[in-house]
PDB file of C-alpha atoms and ligand atoms in Angstrom:
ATOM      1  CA  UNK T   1      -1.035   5.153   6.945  1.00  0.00           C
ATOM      2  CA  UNK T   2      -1.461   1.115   6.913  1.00  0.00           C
ATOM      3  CA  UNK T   3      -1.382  -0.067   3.744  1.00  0.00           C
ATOM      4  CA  UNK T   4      -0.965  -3.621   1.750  1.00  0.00           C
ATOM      5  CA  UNK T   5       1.143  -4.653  -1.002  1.00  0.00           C
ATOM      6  CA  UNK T   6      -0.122  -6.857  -2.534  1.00  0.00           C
ATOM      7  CA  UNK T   7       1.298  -8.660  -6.010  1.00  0.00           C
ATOM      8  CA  UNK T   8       3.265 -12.265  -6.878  1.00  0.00           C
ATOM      9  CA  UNK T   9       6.048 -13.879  -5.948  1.00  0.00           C
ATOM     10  CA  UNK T  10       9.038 -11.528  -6.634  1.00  0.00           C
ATOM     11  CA  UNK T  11       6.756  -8.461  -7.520  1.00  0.00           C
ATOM     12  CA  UNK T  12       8.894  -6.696  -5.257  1.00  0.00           C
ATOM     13  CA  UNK T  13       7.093  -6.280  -2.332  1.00  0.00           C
ATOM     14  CA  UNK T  14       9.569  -6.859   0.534  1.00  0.00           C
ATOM     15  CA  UNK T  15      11.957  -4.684  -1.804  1.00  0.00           C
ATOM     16  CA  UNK T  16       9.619  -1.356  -1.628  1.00  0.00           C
ATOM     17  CA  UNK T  17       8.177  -1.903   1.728  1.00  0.00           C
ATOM     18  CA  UNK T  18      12.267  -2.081   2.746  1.00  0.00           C
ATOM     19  CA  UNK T  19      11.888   2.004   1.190  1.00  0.00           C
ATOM     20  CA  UNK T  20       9.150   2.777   2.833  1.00  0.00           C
ATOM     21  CA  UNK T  21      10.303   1.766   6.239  1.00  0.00           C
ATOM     22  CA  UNK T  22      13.757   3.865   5.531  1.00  0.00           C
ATOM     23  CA  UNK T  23      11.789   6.719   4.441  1.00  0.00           C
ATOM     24  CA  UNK T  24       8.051   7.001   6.053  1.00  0.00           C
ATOM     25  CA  UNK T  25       9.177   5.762   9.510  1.00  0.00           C
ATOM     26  CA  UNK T  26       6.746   2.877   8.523  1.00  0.00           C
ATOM     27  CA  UNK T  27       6.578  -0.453  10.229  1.00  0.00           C
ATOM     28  CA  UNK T  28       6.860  -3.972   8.043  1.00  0.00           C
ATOM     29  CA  UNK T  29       4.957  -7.185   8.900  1.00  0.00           C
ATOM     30  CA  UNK T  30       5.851  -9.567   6.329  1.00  0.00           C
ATOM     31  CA  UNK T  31       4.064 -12.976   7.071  1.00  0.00           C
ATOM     32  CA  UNK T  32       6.922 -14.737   5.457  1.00  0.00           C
ATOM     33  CA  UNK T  33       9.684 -13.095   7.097  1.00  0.00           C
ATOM     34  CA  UNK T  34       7.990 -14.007  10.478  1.00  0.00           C
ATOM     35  CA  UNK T  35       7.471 -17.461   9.569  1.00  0.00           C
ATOM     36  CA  UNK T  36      11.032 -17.872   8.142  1.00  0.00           C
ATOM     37  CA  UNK T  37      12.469 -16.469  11.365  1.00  0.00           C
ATOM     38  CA  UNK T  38      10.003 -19.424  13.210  1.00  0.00           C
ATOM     39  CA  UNK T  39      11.988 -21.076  11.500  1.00  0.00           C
ATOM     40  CA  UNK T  40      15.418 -20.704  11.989  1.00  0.00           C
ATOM     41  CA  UNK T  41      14.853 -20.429  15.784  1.00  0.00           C
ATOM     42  CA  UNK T  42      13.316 -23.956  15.425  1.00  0.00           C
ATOM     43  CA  UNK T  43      10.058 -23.280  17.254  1.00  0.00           C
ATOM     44  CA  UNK T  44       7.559 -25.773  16.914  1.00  0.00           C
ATOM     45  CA  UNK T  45       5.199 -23.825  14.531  1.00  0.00           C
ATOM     46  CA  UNK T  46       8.724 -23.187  12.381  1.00  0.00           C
ATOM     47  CA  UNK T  47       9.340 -26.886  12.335  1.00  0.00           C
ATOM     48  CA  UNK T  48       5.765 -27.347  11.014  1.00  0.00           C
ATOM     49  CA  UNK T  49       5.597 -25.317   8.556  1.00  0.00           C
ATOM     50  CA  UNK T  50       8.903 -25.648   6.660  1.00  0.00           C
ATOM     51  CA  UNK T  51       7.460 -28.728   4.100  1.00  0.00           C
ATOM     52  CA  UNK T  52       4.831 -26.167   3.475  1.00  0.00           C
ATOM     53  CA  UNK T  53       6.999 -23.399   2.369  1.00  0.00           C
ATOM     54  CA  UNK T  54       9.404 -25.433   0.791  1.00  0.00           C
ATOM     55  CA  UNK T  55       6.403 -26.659  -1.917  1.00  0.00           C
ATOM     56  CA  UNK T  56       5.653 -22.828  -2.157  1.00  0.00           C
ATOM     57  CA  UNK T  57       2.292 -24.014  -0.470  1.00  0.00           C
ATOM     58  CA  UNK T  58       0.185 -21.258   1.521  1.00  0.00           C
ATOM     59  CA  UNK T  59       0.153 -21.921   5.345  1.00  0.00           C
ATOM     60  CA  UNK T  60      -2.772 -22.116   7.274  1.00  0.00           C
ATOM     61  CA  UNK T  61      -4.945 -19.055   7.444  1.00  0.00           C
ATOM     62  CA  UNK T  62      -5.096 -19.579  11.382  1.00  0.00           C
ATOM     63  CA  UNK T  63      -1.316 -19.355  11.718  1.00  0.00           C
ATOM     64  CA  UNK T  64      -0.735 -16.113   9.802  1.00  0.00           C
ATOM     65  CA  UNK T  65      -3.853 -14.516  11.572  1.00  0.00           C
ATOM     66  CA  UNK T  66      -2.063 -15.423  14.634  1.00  0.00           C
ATOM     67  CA  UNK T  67       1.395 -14.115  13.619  1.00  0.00           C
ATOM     68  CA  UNK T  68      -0.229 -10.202  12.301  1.00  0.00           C
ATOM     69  CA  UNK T  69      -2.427 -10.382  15.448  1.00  0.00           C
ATOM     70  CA  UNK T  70       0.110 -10.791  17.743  1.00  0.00           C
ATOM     71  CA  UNK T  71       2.108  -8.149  15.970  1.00  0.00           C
ATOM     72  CA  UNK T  72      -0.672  -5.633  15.625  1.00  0.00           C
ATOM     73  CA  UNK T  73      -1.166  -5.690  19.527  1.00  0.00           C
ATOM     74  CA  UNK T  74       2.540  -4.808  20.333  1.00  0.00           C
ATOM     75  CA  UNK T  75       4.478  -2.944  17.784  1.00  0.00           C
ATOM     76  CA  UNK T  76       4.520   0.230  17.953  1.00  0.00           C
ATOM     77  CA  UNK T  77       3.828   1.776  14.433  1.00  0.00           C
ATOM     78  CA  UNK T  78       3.919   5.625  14.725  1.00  0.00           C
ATOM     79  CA  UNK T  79       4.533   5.837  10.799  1.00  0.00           C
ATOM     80  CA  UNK T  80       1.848   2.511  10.392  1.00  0.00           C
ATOM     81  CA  UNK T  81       1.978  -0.454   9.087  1.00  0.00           C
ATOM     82  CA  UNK T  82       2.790  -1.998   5.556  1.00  0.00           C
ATOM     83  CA  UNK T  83       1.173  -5.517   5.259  1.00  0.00           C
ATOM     84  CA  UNK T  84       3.488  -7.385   3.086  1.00  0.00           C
ATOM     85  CA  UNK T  85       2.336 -10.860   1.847  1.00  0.00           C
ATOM     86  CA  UNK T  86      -0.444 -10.648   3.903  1.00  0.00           C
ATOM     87  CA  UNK T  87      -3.515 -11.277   3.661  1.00  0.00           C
ATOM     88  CA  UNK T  88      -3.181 -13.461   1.272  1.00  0.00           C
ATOM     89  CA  UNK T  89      -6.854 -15.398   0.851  1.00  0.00           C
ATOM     90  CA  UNK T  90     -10.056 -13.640   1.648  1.00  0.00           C
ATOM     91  CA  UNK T  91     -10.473 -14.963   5.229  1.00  0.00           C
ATOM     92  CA  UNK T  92      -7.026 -13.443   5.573  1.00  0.00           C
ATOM     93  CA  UNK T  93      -8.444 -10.001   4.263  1.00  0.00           C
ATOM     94  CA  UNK T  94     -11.847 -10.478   6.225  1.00  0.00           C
ATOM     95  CA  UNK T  95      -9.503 -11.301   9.821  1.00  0.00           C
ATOM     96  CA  UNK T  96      -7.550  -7.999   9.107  1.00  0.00           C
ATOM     97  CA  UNK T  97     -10.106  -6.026   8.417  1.00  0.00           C
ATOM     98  CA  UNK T  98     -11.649  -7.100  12.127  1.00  0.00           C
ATOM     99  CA  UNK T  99      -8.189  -6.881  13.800  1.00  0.00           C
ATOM    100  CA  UNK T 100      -7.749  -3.337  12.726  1.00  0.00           C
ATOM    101  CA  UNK T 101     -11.188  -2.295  13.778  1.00  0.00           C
ATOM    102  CA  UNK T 102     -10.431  -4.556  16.925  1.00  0.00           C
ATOM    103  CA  UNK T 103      -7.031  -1.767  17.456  1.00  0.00           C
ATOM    104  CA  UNK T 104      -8.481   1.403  16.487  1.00  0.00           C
ATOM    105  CA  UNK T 105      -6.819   1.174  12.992  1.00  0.00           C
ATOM    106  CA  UNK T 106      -8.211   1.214   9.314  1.00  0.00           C
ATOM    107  CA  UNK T 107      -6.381   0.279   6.433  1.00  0.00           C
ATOM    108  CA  UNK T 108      -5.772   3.552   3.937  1.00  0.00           C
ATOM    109  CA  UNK T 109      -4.906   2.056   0.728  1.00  0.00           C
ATOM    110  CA  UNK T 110      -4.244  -1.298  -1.103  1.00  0.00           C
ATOM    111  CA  UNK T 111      -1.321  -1.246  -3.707  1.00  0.00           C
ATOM    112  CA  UNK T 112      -1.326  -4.257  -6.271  1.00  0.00           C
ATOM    113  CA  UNK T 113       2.068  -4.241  -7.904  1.00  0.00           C
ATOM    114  CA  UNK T 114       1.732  -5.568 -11.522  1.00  0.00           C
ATOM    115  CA  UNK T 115       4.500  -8.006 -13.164  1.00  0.00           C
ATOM    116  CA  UNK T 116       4.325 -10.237 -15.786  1.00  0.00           C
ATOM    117  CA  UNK T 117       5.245 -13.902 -15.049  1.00  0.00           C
ATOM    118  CA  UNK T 118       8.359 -13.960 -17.474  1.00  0.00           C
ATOM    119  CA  UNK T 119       9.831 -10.913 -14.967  1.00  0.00           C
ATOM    120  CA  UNK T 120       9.100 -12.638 -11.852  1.00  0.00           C
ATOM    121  CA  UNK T 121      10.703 -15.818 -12.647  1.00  0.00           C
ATOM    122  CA  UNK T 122      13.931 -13.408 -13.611  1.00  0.00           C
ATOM    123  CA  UNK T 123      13.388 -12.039 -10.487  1.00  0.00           C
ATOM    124  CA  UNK T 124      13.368 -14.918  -8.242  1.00  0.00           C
ATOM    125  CA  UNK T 125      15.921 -16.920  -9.572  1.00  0.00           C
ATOM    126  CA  UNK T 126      18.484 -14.121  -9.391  1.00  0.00           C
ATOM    127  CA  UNK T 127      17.785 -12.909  -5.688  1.00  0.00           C
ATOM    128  CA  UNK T 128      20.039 -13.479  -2.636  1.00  0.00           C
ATOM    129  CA  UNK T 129      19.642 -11.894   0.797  1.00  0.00           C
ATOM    130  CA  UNK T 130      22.320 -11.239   3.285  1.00  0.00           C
ATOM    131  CA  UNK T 131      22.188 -13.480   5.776  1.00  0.00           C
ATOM    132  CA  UNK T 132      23.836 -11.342   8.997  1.00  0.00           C
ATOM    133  CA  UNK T 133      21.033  -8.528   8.166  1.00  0.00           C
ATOM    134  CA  UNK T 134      18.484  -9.693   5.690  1.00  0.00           C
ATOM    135  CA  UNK T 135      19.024  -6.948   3.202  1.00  0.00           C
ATOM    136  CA  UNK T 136      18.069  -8.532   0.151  1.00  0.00           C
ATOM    137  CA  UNK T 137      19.682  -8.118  -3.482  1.00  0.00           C
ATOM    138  CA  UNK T 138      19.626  -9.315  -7.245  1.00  0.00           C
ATOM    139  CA  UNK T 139      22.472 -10.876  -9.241  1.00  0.00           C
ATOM    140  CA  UNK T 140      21.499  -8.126 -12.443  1.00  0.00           C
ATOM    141  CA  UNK T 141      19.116  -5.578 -10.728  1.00  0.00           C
ATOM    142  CA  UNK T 142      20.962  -4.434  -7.135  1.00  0.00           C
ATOM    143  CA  UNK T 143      24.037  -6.349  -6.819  1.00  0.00           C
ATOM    144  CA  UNK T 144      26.400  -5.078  -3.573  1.00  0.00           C
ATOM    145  CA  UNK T 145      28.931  -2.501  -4.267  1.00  0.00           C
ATOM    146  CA  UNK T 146      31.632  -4.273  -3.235  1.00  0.00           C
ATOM    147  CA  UNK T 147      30.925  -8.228  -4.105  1.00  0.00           C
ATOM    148  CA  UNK T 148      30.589 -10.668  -1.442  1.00  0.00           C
ATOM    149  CA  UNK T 149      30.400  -7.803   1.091  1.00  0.00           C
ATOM    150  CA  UNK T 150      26.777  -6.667   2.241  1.00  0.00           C
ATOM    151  CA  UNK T 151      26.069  -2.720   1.746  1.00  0.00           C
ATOM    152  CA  UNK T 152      23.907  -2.597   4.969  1.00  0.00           C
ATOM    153  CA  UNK T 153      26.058  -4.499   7.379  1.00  0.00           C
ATOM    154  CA  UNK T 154      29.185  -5.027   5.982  1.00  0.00           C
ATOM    155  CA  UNK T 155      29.639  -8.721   6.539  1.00  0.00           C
ATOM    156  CA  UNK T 156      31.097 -10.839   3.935  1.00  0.00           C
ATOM    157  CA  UNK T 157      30.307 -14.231   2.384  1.00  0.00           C
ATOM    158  CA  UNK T 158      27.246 -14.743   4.597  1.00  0.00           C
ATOM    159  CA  UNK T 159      24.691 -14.142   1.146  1.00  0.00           C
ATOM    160  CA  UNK T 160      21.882 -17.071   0.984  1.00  0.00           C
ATOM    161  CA  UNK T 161      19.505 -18.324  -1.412  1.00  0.00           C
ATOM    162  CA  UNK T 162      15.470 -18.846  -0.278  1.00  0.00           C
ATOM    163  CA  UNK T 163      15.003 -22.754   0.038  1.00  0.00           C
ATOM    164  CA  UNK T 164      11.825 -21.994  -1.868  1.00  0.00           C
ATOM    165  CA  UNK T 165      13.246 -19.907  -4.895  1.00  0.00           C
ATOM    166  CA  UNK T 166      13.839 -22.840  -7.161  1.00  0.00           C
ATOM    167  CA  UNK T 167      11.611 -23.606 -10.360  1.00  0.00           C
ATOM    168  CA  UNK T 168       9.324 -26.218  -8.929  1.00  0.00           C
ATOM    169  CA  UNK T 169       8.452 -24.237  -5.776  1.00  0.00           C
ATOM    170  CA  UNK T 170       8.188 -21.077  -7.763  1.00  0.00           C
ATOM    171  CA  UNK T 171       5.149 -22.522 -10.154  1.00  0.00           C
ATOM    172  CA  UNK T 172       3.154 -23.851  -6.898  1.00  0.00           C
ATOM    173  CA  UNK T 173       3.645 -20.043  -5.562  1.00  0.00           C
ATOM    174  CA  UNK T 174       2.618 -18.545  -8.876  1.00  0.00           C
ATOM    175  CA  UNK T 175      -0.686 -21.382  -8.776  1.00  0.00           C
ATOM    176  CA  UNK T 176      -1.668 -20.372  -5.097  1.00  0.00           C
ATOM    177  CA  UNK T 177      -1.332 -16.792  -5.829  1.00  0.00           C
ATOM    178  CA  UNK T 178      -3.385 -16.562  -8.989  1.00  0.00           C
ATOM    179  CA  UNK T 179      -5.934 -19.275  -7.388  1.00  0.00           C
ATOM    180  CA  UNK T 180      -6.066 -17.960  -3.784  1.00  0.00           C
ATOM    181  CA  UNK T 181      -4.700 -14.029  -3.653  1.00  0.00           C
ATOM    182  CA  UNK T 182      -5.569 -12.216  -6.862  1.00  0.00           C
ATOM    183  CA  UNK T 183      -9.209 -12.793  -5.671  1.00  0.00           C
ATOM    184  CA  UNK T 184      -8.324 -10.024  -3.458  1.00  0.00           C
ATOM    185  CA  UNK T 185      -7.942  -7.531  -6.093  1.00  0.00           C
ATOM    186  CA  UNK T 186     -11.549  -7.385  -6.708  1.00  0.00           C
ATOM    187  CA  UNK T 187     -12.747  -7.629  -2.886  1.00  0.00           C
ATOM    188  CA  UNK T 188     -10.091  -4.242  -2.560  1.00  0.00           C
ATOM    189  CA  UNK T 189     -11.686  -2.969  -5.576  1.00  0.00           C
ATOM    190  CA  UNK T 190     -15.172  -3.659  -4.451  1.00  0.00           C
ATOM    191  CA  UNK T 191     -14.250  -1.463  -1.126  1.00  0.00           C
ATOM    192  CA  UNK T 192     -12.573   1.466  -3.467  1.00  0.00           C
ATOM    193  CA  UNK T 193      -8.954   1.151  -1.658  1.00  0.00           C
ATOM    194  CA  UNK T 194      -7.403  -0.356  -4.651  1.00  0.00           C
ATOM    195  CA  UNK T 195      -4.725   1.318  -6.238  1.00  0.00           C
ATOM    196  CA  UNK T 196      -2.148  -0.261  -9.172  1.00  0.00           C
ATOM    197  CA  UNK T 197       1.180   0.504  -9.708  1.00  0.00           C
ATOM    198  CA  UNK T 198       3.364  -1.052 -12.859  1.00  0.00           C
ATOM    199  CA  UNK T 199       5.992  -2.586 -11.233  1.00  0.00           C
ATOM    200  CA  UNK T 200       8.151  -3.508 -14.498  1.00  0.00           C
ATOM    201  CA  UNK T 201       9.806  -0.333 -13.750  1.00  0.00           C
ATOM    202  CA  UNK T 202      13.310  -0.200 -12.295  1.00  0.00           C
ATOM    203  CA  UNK T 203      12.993  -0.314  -8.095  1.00  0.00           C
ATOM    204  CA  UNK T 204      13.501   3.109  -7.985  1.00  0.00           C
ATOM    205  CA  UNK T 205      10.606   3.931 -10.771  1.00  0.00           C
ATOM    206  CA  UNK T 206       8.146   1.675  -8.589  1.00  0.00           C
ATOM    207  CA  UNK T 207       9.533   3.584  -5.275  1.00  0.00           C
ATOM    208  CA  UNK T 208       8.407   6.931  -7.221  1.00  0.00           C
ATOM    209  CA  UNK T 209       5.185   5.640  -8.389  1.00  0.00           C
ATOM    210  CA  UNK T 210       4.166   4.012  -5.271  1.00  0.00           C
ATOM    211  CA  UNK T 211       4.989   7.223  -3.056  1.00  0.00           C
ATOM    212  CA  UNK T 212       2.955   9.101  -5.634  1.00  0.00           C
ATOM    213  CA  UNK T 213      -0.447   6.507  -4.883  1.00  0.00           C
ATOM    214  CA  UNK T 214       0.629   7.363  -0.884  1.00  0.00           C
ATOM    215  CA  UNK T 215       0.807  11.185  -1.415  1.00  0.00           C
TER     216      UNK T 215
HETATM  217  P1  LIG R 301       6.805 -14.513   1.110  1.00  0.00           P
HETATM  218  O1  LIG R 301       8.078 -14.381   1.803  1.00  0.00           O
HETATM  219  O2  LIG R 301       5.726 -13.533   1.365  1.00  0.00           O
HETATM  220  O3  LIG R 301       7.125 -14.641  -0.435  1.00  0.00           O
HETATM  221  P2  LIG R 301       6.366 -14.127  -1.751  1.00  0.00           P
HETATM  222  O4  LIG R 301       5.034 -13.528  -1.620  1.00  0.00           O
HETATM  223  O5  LIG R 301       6.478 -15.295  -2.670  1.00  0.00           O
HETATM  224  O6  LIG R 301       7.124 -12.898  -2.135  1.00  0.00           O
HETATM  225  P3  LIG R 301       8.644 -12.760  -2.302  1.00  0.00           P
HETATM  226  O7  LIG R 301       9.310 -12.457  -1.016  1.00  0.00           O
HETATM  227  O8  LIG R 301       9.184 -13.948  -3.073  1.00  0.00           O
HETATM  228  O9  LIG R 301       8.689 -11.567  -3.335  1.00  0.00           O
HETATM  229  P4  LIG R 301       8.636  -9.988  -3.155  1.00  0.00           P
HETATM  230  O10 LIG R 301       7.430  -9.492  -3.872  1.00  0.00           O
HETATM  231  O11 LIG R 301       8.820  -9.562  -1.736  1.00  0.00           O
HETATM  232  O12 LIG R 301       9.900  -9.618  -4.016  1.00  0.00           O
HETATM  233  P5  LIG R 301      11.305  -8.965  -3.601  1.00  0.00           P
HETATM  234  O13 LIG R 301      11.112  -7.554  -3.193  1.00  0.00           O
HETATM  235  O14 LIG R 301      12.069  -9.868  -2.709  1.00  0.00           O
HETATM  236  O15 LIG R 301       6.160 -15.964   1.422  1.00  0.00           O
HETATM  237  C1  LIG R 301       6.949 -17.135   1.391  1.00  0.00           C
HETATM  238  C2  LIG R 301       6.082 -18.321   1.815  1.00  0.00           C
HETATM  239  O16 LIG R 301       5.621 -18.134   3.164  1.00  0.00           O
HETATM  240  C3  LIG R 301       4.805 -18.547   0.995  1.00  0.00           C
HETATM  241  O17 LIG R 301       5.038 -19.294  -0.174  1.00  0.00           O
HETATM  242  C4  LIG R 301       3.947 -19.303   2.018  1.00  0.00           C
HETATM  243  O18 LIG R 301       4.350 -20.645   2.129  1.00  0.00           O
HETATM  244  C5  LIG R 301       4.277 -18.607   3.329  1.00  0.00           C
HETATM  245  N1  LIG R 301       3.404 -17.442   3.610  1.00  0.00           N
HETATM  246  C6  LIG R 301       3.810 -16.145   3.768  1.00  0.00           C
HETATM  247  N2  LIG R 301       2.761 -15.358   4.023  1.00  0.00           N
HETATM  248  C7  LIG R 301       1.669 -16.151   4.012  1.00  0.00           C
HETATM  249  C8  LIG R 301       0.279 -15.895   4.203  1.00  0.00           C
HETATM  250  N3  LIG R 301      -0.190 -14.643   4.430  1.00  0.00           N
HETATM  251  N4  LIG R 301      -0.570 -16.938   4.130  1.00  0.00           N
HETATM  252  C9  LIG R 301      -0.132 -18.200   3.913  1.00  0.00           C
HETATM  253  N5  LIG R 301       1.171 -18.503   3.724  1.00  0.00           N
HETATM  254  C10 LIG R 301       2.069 -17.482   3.774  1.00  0.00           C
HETATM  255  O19 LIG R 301      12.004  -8.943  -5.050  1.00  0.00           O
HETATM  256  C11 LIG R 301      12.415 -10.139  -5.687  1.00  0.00           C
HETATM  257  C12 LIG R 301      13.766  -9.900  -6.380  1.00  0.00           C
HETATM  258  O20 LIG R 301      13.597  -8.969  -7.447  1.00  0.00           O
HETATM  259  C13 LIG R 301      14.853  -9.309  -5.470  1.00  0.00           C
HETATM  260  O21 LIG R 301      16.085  -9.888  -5.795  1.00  0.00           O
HETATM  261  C14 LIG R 301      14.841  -7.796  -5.808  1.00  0.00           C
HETATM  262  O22 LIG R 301      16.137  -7.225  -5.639  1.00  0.00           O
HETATM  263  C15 LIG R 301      14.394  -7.797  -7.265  1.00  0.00           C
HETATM  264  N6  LIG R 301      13.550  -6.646  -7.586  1.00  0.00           N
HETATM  265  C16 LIG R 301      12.571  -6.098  -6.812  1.00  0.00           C
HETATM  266  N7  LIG R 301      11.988  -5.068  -7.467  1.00  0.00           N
HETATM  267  C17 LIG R 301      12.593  -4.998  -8.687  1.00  0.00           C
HETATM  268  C18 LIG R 301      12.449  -4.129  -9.828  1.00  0.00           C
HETATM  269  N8  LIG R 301      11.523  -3.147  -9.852  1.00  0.00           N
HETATM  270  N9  LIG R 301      13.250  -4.343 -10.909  1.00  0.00           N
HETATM  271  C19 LIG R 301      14.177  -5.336 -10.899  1.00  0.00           C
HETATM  272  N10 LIG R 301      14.387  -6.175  -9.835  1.00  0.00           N
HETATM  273  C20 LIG R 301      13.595  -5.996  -8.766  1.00  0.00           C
END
């Protein structure tokens, strides 16, 4: 199956597409995961982009496009793919929808994962990610077992904080998805491949509900 989540800032996207990849032999393509690892190797489009995603600003449809197409034309997804913070304007979901068609792919389903604003900003202060492996965590909701020491990996004291993950870049985020992305809940809709999940829940609730919408 290929498949979006789609949802705000600290819905929990990158935390149930993490599942799905453990469980459904499914293959990830997170726009901002790519573009953060641009950045730490310094390429020029990382360098370039940084200021954006510091303000929480969206980068340019033409640089995302380029990032899933490249990605749709050599991974190998056996399982598929989950789209994870992508597309996140309409050209976005109009270039995707060609770049499929383009592989020989469709997209199955759409899942919009619904949080209130009060959770997310919970959510996104409290998160840290393990910076050997990238297995993320939350200071209340999924802390390590052992602390300082990542679960996956096992490295200790390497646990980092997003640049963007402060107040200021949080409400810029919140802005550009409500102004630019939740339009794409009713162009889903519109095509019938929307499907909602409540994703209040605990992560493992939201695992459950989401593998039910799959099934
Ligand atoms: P991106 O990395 O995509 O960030 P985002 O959409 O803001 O989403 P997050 O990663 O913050 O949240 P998430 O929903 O994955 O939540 P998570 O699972 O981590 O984009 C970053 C930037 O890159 C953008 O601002 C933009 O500049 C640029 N960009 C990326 N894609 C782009 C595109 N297509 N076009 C243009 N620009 C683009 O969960 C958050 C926390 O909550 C974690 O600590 C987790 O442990 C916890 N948690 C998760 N689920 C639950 C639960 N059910 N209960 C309790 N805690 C939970």
């Amino acid at each position: 199956m290929n498949i979006i989540l789609i949802g705000p800032p600290g819905a929990g996207k990158g935390t149930q597409a993490a599942t799905l990849v453990a469980t459904r032999n499914m293959v990830q393509l997170s726009t901002g995961d790519m573009l953060r690892a641009a950045r730490t190797s310094g390429t020029e489009m990382g360098k370039m982009v940084a200021g954006v995603m510091d303000r929480g600003e969206l980068v340019t449809d033409e640089i995302v496009i380029g990032l899933i197409e490249e990605q749709l034309t050599t991974a190998d997804a056996a399982g598929g793919f989950i789209f994870d913070g992508f597309p996140r304007t309409l050209a976005q979901a109009d270039a995707l929808g060609d770049l499929l068609a383009k592989v020989g792919k469709k997209l199955d389903t759409v899942i919009q994962m619904a949080v209130d604003d009060t959770a997310l900003v919970k959510r996104i202060t409290g998160r840290f990610t393990c910076g050997n492996c990238g297995e993320g965590y939350h200071e209340e909701f999924k802390t390590p077992a052992v602390e300082g020491k990542c679960d996956k990996c096992g490295e200790t004291d390497t646990f980092k904080k997003r640049a963007d993950d402060n107040e200021d870049a949080l409400k810029t985020r919140l802005m550009a998805y409500y102004k630019d992305t939740s339009p794409l809940i009713g162009y889903y809709y519109a095509k019938g491949q929307l499907q909602q999940v409540d994703g209040l829940g605990s992560i493992e609730n939201v695992g459950a509900d989401i593998a039910k919408a799959l099934d």
